Amino acid sequence: MCPLTFVKTKLMVERMAAGQILEVRLRAGEPLENVPRSLAELGHAVLAVEAEDAGDPGGIHRLWVRKA
């Protein structure tokens, strides 16, 4: 797991009000696999995940999550 990426994201979500949406930029690989899954397990809604550059699926992705 990518603990630092998830910890930073979780801390930001904890500071938000319920219903607010957070956009997170994630590297492909473990962060992209684990952060959305972990947030969903905590009850938050993963709204979308998109590659910043559609021609580079191994690059940076954007994740949108709504706080529960």
PDB file of N, CA, C and O in Angstrom:
ATOM      1  N   MET A   1       0.835  -1.187   0.000  1.00  0.00           N
ATOM      2  CA  MET A   1       0.000   0.000   0.000  1.00  0.00           C
ATOM      3  C   MET A   1       0.872   1.241   0.000  1.00  0.00           C
ATOM      4  O   MET A   1       2.017   1.210   0.406  1.00  0.00           O
ATOM      5  N   CYS A   2       0.330   2.315  -0.443  1.00  0.00           N
ATOM      6  CA  CYS A   2       1.025   3.607  -0.499  1.00  0.00           C
ATOM      7  C   CYS A   2       0.594   4.424   0.712  1.00  0.00           C
ATOM      8  O   CYS A   2      -0.305   5.253   0.611  1.00  0.00           O
ATOM      9  N   PRO A   3       1.156   4.170   1.852  1.00  0.00           N
ATOM     10  CA  PRO A   3       0.630   4.775   3.083  1.00  0.00           C
ATOM     11  C   PRO A   3       0.702   6.296   3.111  1.00  0.00           C
ATOM     12  O   PRO A   3      -0.232   6.938   3.594  1.00  0.00           O
ATOM     13  N   LEU A   4       1.747   6.893   2.606  1.00  0.00           N
ATOM     14  CA  LEU A   4       1.859   8.351   2.692  1.00  0.00           C
ATOM     15  C   LEU A   4       0.790   9.042   1.853  1.00  0.00           C
ATOM     16  O   LEU A   4       0.143   9.986   2.315  1.00  0.00           O
ATOM     17  N   THR A   5       0.574   8.576   0.652  1.00  0.00           N
ATOM     18  CA  THR A   5      -0.454   9.161  -0.207  1.00  0.00           C
ATOM     19  C   THR A   5      -1.822   9.011   0.438  1.00  0.00           C
ATOM     20  O   THR A   5      -2.610   9.965   0.477  1.00  0.00           O
ATOM     21  N   PHE A   6      -2.127   7.834   0.951  1.00  0.00           N
ATOM     22  CA  PHE A   6      -3.422   7.621   1.580  1.00  0.00           C
ATOM     23  C   PHE A   6      -3.569   8.457   2.845  1.00  0.00           C
ATOM     24  O   PHE A   6      -4.626   9.070   3.065  1.00  0.00           O
ATOM     25  N   VAL A   7      -2.551   8.526   3.664  1.00  0.00           N
ATOM     26  CA  VAL A   7      -2.622   9.298   4.913  1.00  0.00           C
ATOM     27  C   VAL A   7      -2.889  10.773   4.612  1.00  0.00           C
ATOM     28  O   VAL A   7      -3.750  11.390   5.237  1.00  0.00           O
ATOM     29  N   LYS A   8      -2.178  11.336   3.651  1.00  0.00           N
ATOM     30  CA  LYS A   8      -2.393  12.746   3.298  1.00  0.00           C
ATOM     31  C   LYS A   8      -3.819  12.969   2.796  1.00  0.00           C
ATOM     32  O   LYS A   8      -4.468  13.949   3.148  1.00  0.00           O
ATOM     33  N   THR A   9      -4.300  12.040   1.966  1.00  0.00           N
ATOM     34  CA  THR A   9      -5.654  12.161   1.433  1.00  0.00           C
ATOM     35  C   THR A   9      -6.683  12.031   2.553  1.00  0.00           C
ATOM     36  O   THR A   9      -7.633  12.815   2.637  1.00  0.00           O
ATOM     37  N   LYS A  10      -6.492  11.060   3.429  1.00  0.00           N
ATOM     38  CA  LYS A  10      -7.428  10.844   4.533  1.00  0.00           C
ATOM     39  C   LYS A  10      -7.484  12.065   5.455  1.00  0.00           C
ATOM     40  O   LYS A  10      -8.564  12.477   5.884  1.00  0.00           O
ATOM     41  N   LEU A  11      -6.336  12.665   5.747  1.00  0.00           N
ATOM     42  CA  LEU A  11      -6.308  13.858   6.598  1.00  0.00           C
ATOM     43  C   LEU A  11      -7.066  15.010   5.952  1.00  0.00           C
ATOM     44  O   LEU A  11      -7.788  15.749   6.635  1.00  0.00           O
ATOM     45  N   MET A  12      -6.930  15.166   4.651  1.00  0.00           N
ATOM     46  CA  MET A  12      -7.648  16.231   3.956  1.00  0.00           C
ATOM     47  C   MET A  12      -9.161  15.971   3.998  1.00  0.00           C
ATOM     48  O   MET A  12      -9.946  16.883   4.267  1.00  0.00           O
ATOM     49  N   VAL A  13      -9.567  14.729   3.757  1.00  0.00           N
ATOM     50  CA  VAL A  13     -10.991  14.380   3.782  1.00  0.00           C
ATOM     51  C   VAL A  13     -11.567  14.626   5.179  1.00  0.00           C
ATOM     52  O   VAL A  13     -12.687  15.117   5.319  1.00  0.00           O
ATOM     53  N   GLU A  14     -10.812  14.316   6.213  1.00  0.00           N
ATOM     54  CA  GLU A  14     -11.293  14.507   7.587  1.00  0.00           C
ATOM     55  C   GLU A  14     -11.576  15.975   7.894  1.00  0.00           C
ATOM     56  O   GLU A  14     -12.415  16.285   8.734  1.00  0.00           O
ATOM     57  N   ARG A  15     -10.897  16.895   7.224  1.00  0.00           N
ATOM     58  CA  ARG A  15     -11.090  18.331   7.462  1.00  0.00           C
ATOM     59  C   ARG A  15     -12.279  18.891   6.683  1.00  0.00           C
ATOM     60  O   ARG A  15     -12.664  20.033   6.891  1.00  0.00           O
ATOM     61  N   MET A  16     -12.821  18.102   5.782  1.00  0.00           N
ATOM     62  CA  MET A  16     -13.909  18.561   4.921  1.00  0.00           C
ATOM     63  C   MET A  16     -15.268  18.340   5.588  1.00  0.00           C
ATOM     64  O   MET A  16     -15.395  17.502   6.470  1.00  0.00           O
ATOM     65  N   ALA A  17     -16.264  19.081   5.122  1.00  0.00           N
ATOM     66  CA  ALA A  17     -17.638  18.863   5.566  1.00  0.00           C
ATOM     67  C   ALA A  17     -18.253  17.744   4.732  1.00  0.00           C
ATOM     68  O   ALA A  17     -17.853  17.516   3.590  1.00  0.00           O
ATOM     69  N   ALA A  18     -19.213  17.062   5.300  1.00  0.00           N
ATOM     70  CA  ALA A  18     -19.908  15.994   4.578  1.00  0.00           C
ATOM     71  C   ALA A  18     -20.489  16.557   3.283  1.00  0.00           C
ATOM     72  O   ALA A  18     -21.031  17.656   3.261  1.00  0.00           O
ATOM     73  N   GLY A  19     -20.305  15.801   2.202  1.00  0.00           N
ATOM     74  CA  GLY A  19     -20.830  16.203   0.909  1.00  0.00           C
ATOM     75  C   GLY A  19     -19.845  16.965   0.040  1.00  0.00           C
ATOM     76  O   GLY A  19     -20.057  17.103  -1.160  1.00  0.00           O
ATOM     77  N   GLN A  20     -18.773  17.476   0.637  1.00  0.00           N
ATOM     78  CA  GLN A  20     -17.775  18.183  -0.163  1.00  0.00           C
ATOM     79  C   GLN A  20     -17.006  17.203  -1.030  1.00  0.00           C
ATOM     80  O   GLN A  20     -16.858  16.029  -0.694  1.00  0.00           O
ATOM     81  N   ILE A  21     -16.484  17.718  -2.148  1.00  0.00           N
ATOM     82  CA  ILE A  21     -15.750  16.883  -3.101  1.00  0.00           C
ATOM     83  C   ILE A  21     -14.288  17.302  -3.114  1.00  0.00           C
ATOM     84  O   ILE A  21     -13.965  18.490  -3.160  1.00  0.00           O
ATOM     85  N   LEU A  22     -13.427  16.312  -3.105  1.00  0.00           N
ATOM     86  CA  LEU A  22     -11.982  16.507  -3.135  1.00  0.00           C
ATOM     87  C   LEU A  22     -11.435  15.912  -4.417  1.00  0.00           C
ATOM     88  O   LEU A  22     -11.828  14.815  -4.820  1.00  0.00           O
ATOM     89  N   GLU A  23     -10.530  16.642  -5.064  1.00  0.00           N
ATOM     90  CA  GLU A  23      -9.810  16.123  -6.222  1.00  0.00           C
ATOM     91  C   GLU A  23      -8.385  15.809  -5.786  1.00  0.00           C
ATOM     92  O   GLU A  23      -7.726  16.645  -5.168  1.00  0.00           O
ATOM     93  N   VAL A  24      -7.935  14.607  -6.104  1.00  0.00           N
ATOM     94  CA  VAL A  24      -6.602  14.148  -5.727  1.00  0.00           C
ATOM     95  C   VAL A  24      -5.877  13.683  -6.978  1.00  0.00           C
ATOM     96  O   VAL A  24      -6.463  12.998  -7.816  1.00  0.00           O
ATOM     97  N   ARG A  25      -4.629  14.041  -7.104  1.00  0.00           N
ATOM     98  CA  ARG A  25      -3.802  13.553  -8.215  1.00  0.00           C
ATOM     99  C   ARG A  25      -2.987  12.368  -7.701  1.00  0.00           C
ATOM    100  O   ARG A  25      -2.336  12.469  -6.673  1.00  0.00           O
ATOM    101  N   LEU A  26      -3.056  11.256  -8.441  1.00  0.00           N
ATOM    102  CA  LEU A  26      -2.389  10.020  -8.033  1.00  0.00           C
ATOM    103  C   LEU A  26      -1.516   9.482  -9.153  1.00  0.00           C
ATOM    104  O   LEU A  26      -1.890   9.542 -10.322  1.00  0.00           O
ATOM    105  N   ARG A  27      -0.398   8.903  -8.774  1.00  0.00           N
ATOM    106  CA  ARG A  27       0.436   8.197  -9.741  1.00  0.00           C
ATOM    107  C   ARG A  27      -0.206   6.847 -10.033  1.00  0.00           C
ATOM    108  O   ARG A  27      -0.891   6.264  -9.180  1.00  0.00           O
ATOM    109  N   ALA A  28       0.037   6.347 -11.227  1.00  0.00           N
ATOM    110  CA  ALA A  28      -0.426   5.005 -11.577  1.00  0.00           C
ATOM    111  C   ALA A  28       0.290   3.996 -10.675  1.00  0.00           C
ATOM    112  O   ALA A  28       1.323   4.295 -10.075  1.00  0.00           O
ATOM    113  N   GLY A  29      -0.260   2.810 -10.554  1.00  0.00           N
ATOM    114  CA  GLY A  29       0.338   1.771  -9.715  1.00  0.00           C
ATOM    115  C   GLY A  29      -0.365   1.686  -8.377  1.00  0.00           C
ATOM    116  O   GLY A  29      -1.590   1.831  -8.301  1.00  0.00           O
ATOM    117  N   GLU A  30       0.408   1.471  -7.327  1.00  0.00           N
ATOM    118  CA  GLU A  30      -0.177   1.274  -6.000  1.00  0.00           C
ATOM    119  C   GLU A  30      -1.069   2.419  -5.527  1.00  0.00           C
ATOM    120  O   GLU A  30      -2.162   2.166  -5.017  1.00  0.00           O
ATOM    121  N   PRO A  31      -0.651   3.692  -5.670  1.00  0.00           N
ATOM    122  CA  PRO A  31      -1.549   4.760  -5.210  1.00  0.00           C
ATOM    123  C   PRO A  31      -2.903   4.713  -5.921  1.00  0.00           C
ATOM    124  O   PRO A  31      -3.943   4.839  -5.286  1.00  0.00           O
ATOM    125  N   LEU A  32      -2.885   4.512  -7.227  1.00  0.00           N
ATOM    126  CA  LEU A  32      -4.117   4.488  -8.004  1.00  0.00           C
ATOM    127  C   LEU A  32      -4.983   3.287  -7.652  1.00  0.00           C
ATOM    128  O   LEU A  32      -6.210   3.367  -7.668  1.00  0.00           O
ATOM    129  N   GLU A  33      -4.368   2.189  -7.307  1.00  0.00           N
ATOM    130  CA  GLU A  33      -5.118   0.988  -6.941  1.00  0.00           C
ATOM    131  C   GLU A  33      -5.673   1.077  -5.519  1.00  0.00           C
ATOM    132  O   GLU A  33      -6.805   0.674  -5.264  1.00  0.00           O
ATOM    133  N   ASN A  34      -4.877   1.592  -4.594  1.00  0.00           N
ATOM    134  CA  ASN A  34      -5.218   1.508  -3.177  1.00  0.00           C
ATOM    135  C   ASN A  34      -5.971   2.697  -2.595  1.00  0.00           C
ATOM    136  O   ASN A  34      -6.831   2.513  -1.731  1.00  0.00           O
ATOM    137  N   VAL A  35      -5.663   3.912  -3.025  1.00  0.00           N
ATOM    138  CA  VAL A  35      -6.304   5.079  -2.411  1.00  0.00           C
ATOM    139  C   VAL A  35      -7.812   5.088  -2.659  1.00  0.00           C
ATOM    140  O   VAL A  35      -8.581   5.220  -1.701  1.00  0.00           O
ATOM    141  N   PRO A  36      -8.286   4.923  -3.913  1.00  0.00           N
ATOM    142  CA  PRO A  36      -9.750   4.910  -4.099  1.00  0.00           C
ATOM    143  C   PRO A  36     -10.430   3.771  -3.322  1.00  0.00           C
ATOM    144  O   PRO A  36     -11.489   3.972  -2.717  1.00  0.00           O
ATOM    145  N   ARG A  37      -9.820   2.609  -3.313  1.00  0.00           N
ATOM    146  CA  ARG A  37     -10.390   1.464  -2.590  1.00  0.00           C
ATOM    147  C   ARG A  37     -10.472   1.760  -1.100  1.00  0.00           C
ATOM    148  O   ARG A  37     -11.503   1.522  -0.455  1.00  0.00           O
ATOM    149  N   SER A  38      -9.417   2.299  -0.537  1.00  0.00           N
ATOM    150  CA  SER A  38      -9.396   2.596   0.899  1.00  0.00           C
ATOM    151  C   SER A  38     -10.417   3.663   1.274  1.00  0.00           C
ATOM    152  O   SER A  38     -11.082   3.563   2.309  1.00  0.00           O
ATOM    153  N   LEU A  39     -10.563   4.685   0.435  1.00  0.00           N
ATOM    154  CA  LEU A  39     -11.563   5.722   0.711  1.00  0.00           C
ATOM    155  C   LEU A  39     -12.972   5.144   0.650  1.00  0.00           C
ATOM    156  O   LEU A  39     -13.819   5.473   1.485  1.00  0.00           O
ATOM    157  N   ALA A  40     -13.227   4.288  -0.330  1.00  0.00           N
ATOM    158  CA  ALA A  40     -14.543   3.643  -0.439  1.00  0.00           C
ATOM    159  C   ALA A  40     -14.816   2.774   0.779  1.00  0.00           C
ATOM    160  O   ALA A  40     -15.942   2.742   1.291  1.00  0.00           O
ATOM    161  N   GLU A  41     -13.792   2.073   1.275  1.00  0.00           N
ATOM    162  CA  GLU A  41     -13.959   1.237   2.461  1.00  0.00           C
ATOM    163  C   GLU A  41     -14.321   2.070   3.685  1.00  0.00           C
ATOM    164  O   GLU A  41     -14.975   1.582   4.605  1.00  0.00           O
ATOM    165  N   LEU A  42     -13.894   3.340   3.697  1.00  0.00           N
ATOM    166  CA  LEU A  42     -14.231   4.243   4.804  1.00  0.00           C
ATOM    167  C   LEU A  42     -15.618   4.856   4.627  1.00  0.00           C
ATOM    168  O   LEU A  42     -16.073   5.626   5.467  1.00  0.00           O
ATOM    169  N   GLY A  43     -16.280   4.538   3.522  1.00  0.00           N
ATOM    170  CA  GLY A  43     -17.642   4.997   3.302  1.00  0.00           C
ATOM    171  C   GLY A  43     -17.788   6.205   2.401  1.00  0.00           C
ATOM    172  O   GLY A  43     -18.904   6.687   2.184  1.00  0.00           O
ATOM    173  N   HIS A  44     -16.691   6.721   1.866  1.00  0.00           N
ATOM    174  CA  HIS A  44     -16.745   7.883   0.983  1.00  0.00           C
ATOM    175  C   HIS A  44     -17.078   7.429  -0.438  1.00  0.00           C
ATOM    176  O   HIS A  44     -16.816   6.281  -0.815  1.00  0.00           O
ATOM    177  N   ALA A  45     -17.648   8.308  -1.235  1.00  0.00           N
ATOM    178  CA  ALA A  45     -18.043   7.973  -2.604  1.00  0.00           C
ATOM    179  C   ALA A  45     -16.943   8.358  -3.583  1.00  0.00           C
ATOM    180  O   ALA A  45     -16.586   9.538  -3.690  1.00  0.00           O
ATOM    181  N   VAL A  46     -16.404   7.379  -4.281  1.00  0.00           N
ATOM    182  CA  VAL A  46     -15.442   7.642  -5.347  1.00  0.00           C
ATOM    183  C   VAL A  46     -16.267   7.980  -6.581  1.00  0.00           C
ATOM    184  O   VAL A  46     -16.992   7.141  -7.107  1.00  0.00           O
ATOM    185  N   LEU A  47     -16.173   9.230  -7.023  1.00  0.00           N
ATOM    186  CA  LEU A  47     -17.014   9.710  -8.114  1.00  0.00           C
ATOM    187  C   LEU A  47     -16.428   9.400  -9.482  1.00  0.00           C
ATOM    188  O   LEU A  47     -17.163   9.074 -10.409  1.00  0.00           O
ATOM    189  N   ALA A  48     -15.111   9.537  -9.623  1.00  0.00           N
ATOM    190  CA  ALA A  48     -14.479   9.292 -10.919  1.00  0.00           C
ATOM    191  C   ALA A  48     -12.975   9.192 -10.743  1.00  0.00           C
ATOM    192  O   ALA A  48     -12.409   9.732  -9.786  1.00  0.00           O
ATOM    193  N   VAL A  49     -12.365   8.489 -11.686  1.00  0.00           N
ATOM    194  CA  VAL A  49     -10.913   8.419 -11.788  1.00  0.00           C
ATOM    195  C   VAL A  49     -10.594   8.534 -13.274  1.00  0.00           C
ATOM    196  O   VAL A  49     -11.131   7.777 -14.081  1.00  0.00           O
ATOM    197  N   GLU A  50      -9.752   9.500 -13.634  1.00  0.00           N
ATOM    198  CA  GLU A  50      -9.401   9.719 -15.030  1.00  0.00           C
ATOM    199  C   GLU A  50      -7.915   9.970 -15.170  1.00  0.00           C
ATOM    200  O   GLU A  50      -7.324  10.649 -14.334  1.00  0.00           O
ATOM    201  N   ALA A  51      -7.334   9.466 -16.253  1.00  0.00           N
ATOM    202  CA  ALA A  51      -5.942   9.773 -16.572  1.00  0.00           C
ATOM    203  C   ALA A  51      -5.875  11.230 -17.017  1.00  0.00           C
ATOM    204  O   ALA A  51      -6.742  11.703 -17.754  1.00  0.00           O
ATOM    205  N   GLU A  52      -4.873  11.958 -16.547  1.00  0.00           N
ATOM    206  CA  GLU A  52      -4.705  13.347 -16.999  1.00  0.00           C
ATOM    207  C   GLU A  52      -4.411  13.388 -18.495  1.00  0.00           C
ATOM    208  O   GLU A  52      -4.874  14.269 -19.192  1.00  0.00           O
ATOM    209  N   ASP A  53      -3.631  12.445 -18.956  1.00  0.00           N
ATOM    210  CA  ASP A  53      -3.290  12.335 -20.370  1.00  0.00           C
ATOM    211  C   ASP A  53      -3.801  10.989 -20.853  1.00  0.00           C
ATOM    212  O   ASP A  53      -3.229   9.949 -20.513  1.00  0.00           O
ATOM    213  N   ALA A  54      -4.880  11.003 -21.620  1.00  0.00           N
ATOM    214  CA  ALA A  54      -5.491   9.751 -22.081  1.00  0.00           C
ATOM    215  C   ALA A  54      -4.505   8.883 -22.847  1.00  0.00           C
ATOM    216  O   ALA A  54      -4.642   7.664 -22.882  1.00  0.00           O
ATOM    217  N   GLY A  55      -3.481   9.468 -23.428  1.00  0.00           N
ATOM    218  CA  GLY A  55      -2.473   8.711 -24.161  1.00  0.00           C
ATOM    219  C   GLY A  55      -1.417   8.091 -23.264  1.00  0.00           C
ATOM    220  O   GLY A  55      -0.547   7.355 -23.736  1.00  0.00           O
ATOM    221  N   ASP A  56      -1.475   8.384 -21.958  1.00  0.00           N
ATOM    222  CA  ASP A  56      -0.488   7.864 -21.012  1.00  0.00           C
ATOM    223  C   ASP A  56      -1.197   7.283 -19.796  1.00  0.00           C
ATOM    224  O   ASP A  56      -1.214   7.890 -18.723  1.00  0.00           O
ATOM    225  N   PRO A  57      -1.798   6.092 -19.926  1.00  0.00           N
ATOM    226  CA  PRO A  57      -2.527   5.501 -18.789  1.00  0.00           C
ATOM    227  C   PRO A  57      -1.626   5.141 -17.610  1.00  0.00           C
ATOM    228  O   PRO A  57      -2.125   4.900 -16.514  1.00  0.00           O
ATOM    229  N   GLY A  58      -0.317   5.133 -17.801  1.00  0.00           N
ATOM    230  CA  GLY A  58       0.609   4.843 -16.710  1.00  0.00           C
ATOM    231  C   GLY A  58       1.082   6.089 -15.996  1.00  0.00           C
ATOM    232  O   GLY A  58       1.941   6.031 -15.123  1.00  0.00           O
ATOM    233  N   GLY A  59       0.521   7.234 -16.347  1.00  0.00           N
ATOM    234  CA  GLY A  59       0.937   8.504 -15.750  1.00  0.00           C
ATOM    235  C   GLY A  59       0.075   8.910 -14.574  1.00  0.00           C
ATOM    236  O   GLY A  59      -0.446   8.089 -13.826  1.00  0.00           O
ATOM    237  N   ILE A  60      -0.118  10.201 -14.444  1.00  0.00           N
ATOM    238  CA  ILE A  60      -0.882  10.775 -13.335  1.00  0.00           C
ATOM    239  C   ILE A  60      -2.377  10.662 -13.626  1.00  0.00           C
ATOM    240  O   ILE A  60      -2.821  10.861 -14.748  1.00  0.00           O
ATOM    241  N   HIS A  61      -3.139  10.369 -12.574  1.00  0.00           N
ATOM    242  CA  HIS A  61      -4.600  10.270 -12.665  1.00  0.00           C
ATOM    243  C   HIS A  61      -5.221  11.236 -11.672  1.00  0.00           C
ATOM    244  O   HIS A  61      -4.621  11.582 -10.659  1.00  0.00           O
ATOM    245  N   ARG A  62      -6.457  11.632 -11.960  1.00  0.00           N
ATOM    246  CA  ARG A  62      -7.235  12.483 -11.055  1.00  0.00           C
ATOM    247  C   ARG A  62      -8.354  11.650 -10.478  1.00  0.00           C
ATOM    248  O   ARG A  62      -9.054  10.951 -11.199  1.00  0.00           O
ATOM    249  N   LEU A  63      -8.501  11.747  -9.178  1.00  0.00           N
ATOM    250  CA  LEU A  63      -9.538  11.036  -8.438  1.00  0.00           C
ATOM    251  C   LEU A  63     -10.443  12.086  -7.804  1.00  0.00           C
ATOM    252  O   LEU A  63      -9.950  13.050  -7.224  1.00  0.00           O
ATOM    253  N   TRP A  64     -11.762  11.900  -7.934  1.00  0.00           N
ATOM    254  CA  TRP A  64     -12.719  12.763  -7.260  1.00  0.00           C
ATOM    255  C   TRP A  64     -13.481  11.924  -6.254  1.00  0.00           C
ATOM    256  O   TRP A  64     -13.997  10.844  -6.581  1.00  0.00           O
ATOM    257  N   VAL A  65     -13.522  12.406  -5.016  1.00  0.00           N
ATOM    258  CA  VAL A  65     -14.188  11.665  -3.944  1.00  0.00           C
ATOM    259  C   VAL A  65     -15.089  12.621  -3.158  1.00  0.00           C
ATOM    260  O   VAL A  65     -14.721  13.775  -2.931  1.00  0.00           O
ATOM    261  N   ARG A  66     -16.288  12.160  -2.811  1.00  0.00           N
ATOM    262  CA  ARG A  66     -17.222  12.942  -1.998  1.00  0.00           C
ATOM    263  C   ARG A  66     -17.208  12.396  -0.588  1.00  0.00           C
ATOM    264  O   ARG A  66     -17.397  11.205  -0.369  1.00  0.00           O
ATOM    265  N   LYS A  67     -16.991  13.292   0.363  1.00  0.00           N
ATOM    266  CA  LYS A  67     -16.961  12.864   1.766  1.00  0.00           C
ATOM    267  C   LYS A  67     -18.339  12.419   2.210  1.00  0.00           C
ATOM    268  O   LYS A  67     -19.348  13.067   1.935  1.00  0.00           O
ATOM    269  N   ALA A  68     -18.372  11.302   2.928  1.00  0.00           N
ATOM    270  CA  ALA A  68     -19.635  10.765   3.458  1.00  0.00           C
ATOM    271  C   ALA A  68     -20.140  11.612   4.598  1.00  0.00           C
ATOM    272  O   ALA A  68     -19.426  12.299   5.264  1.00  0.00           O
TER     273      ALA A  68
END
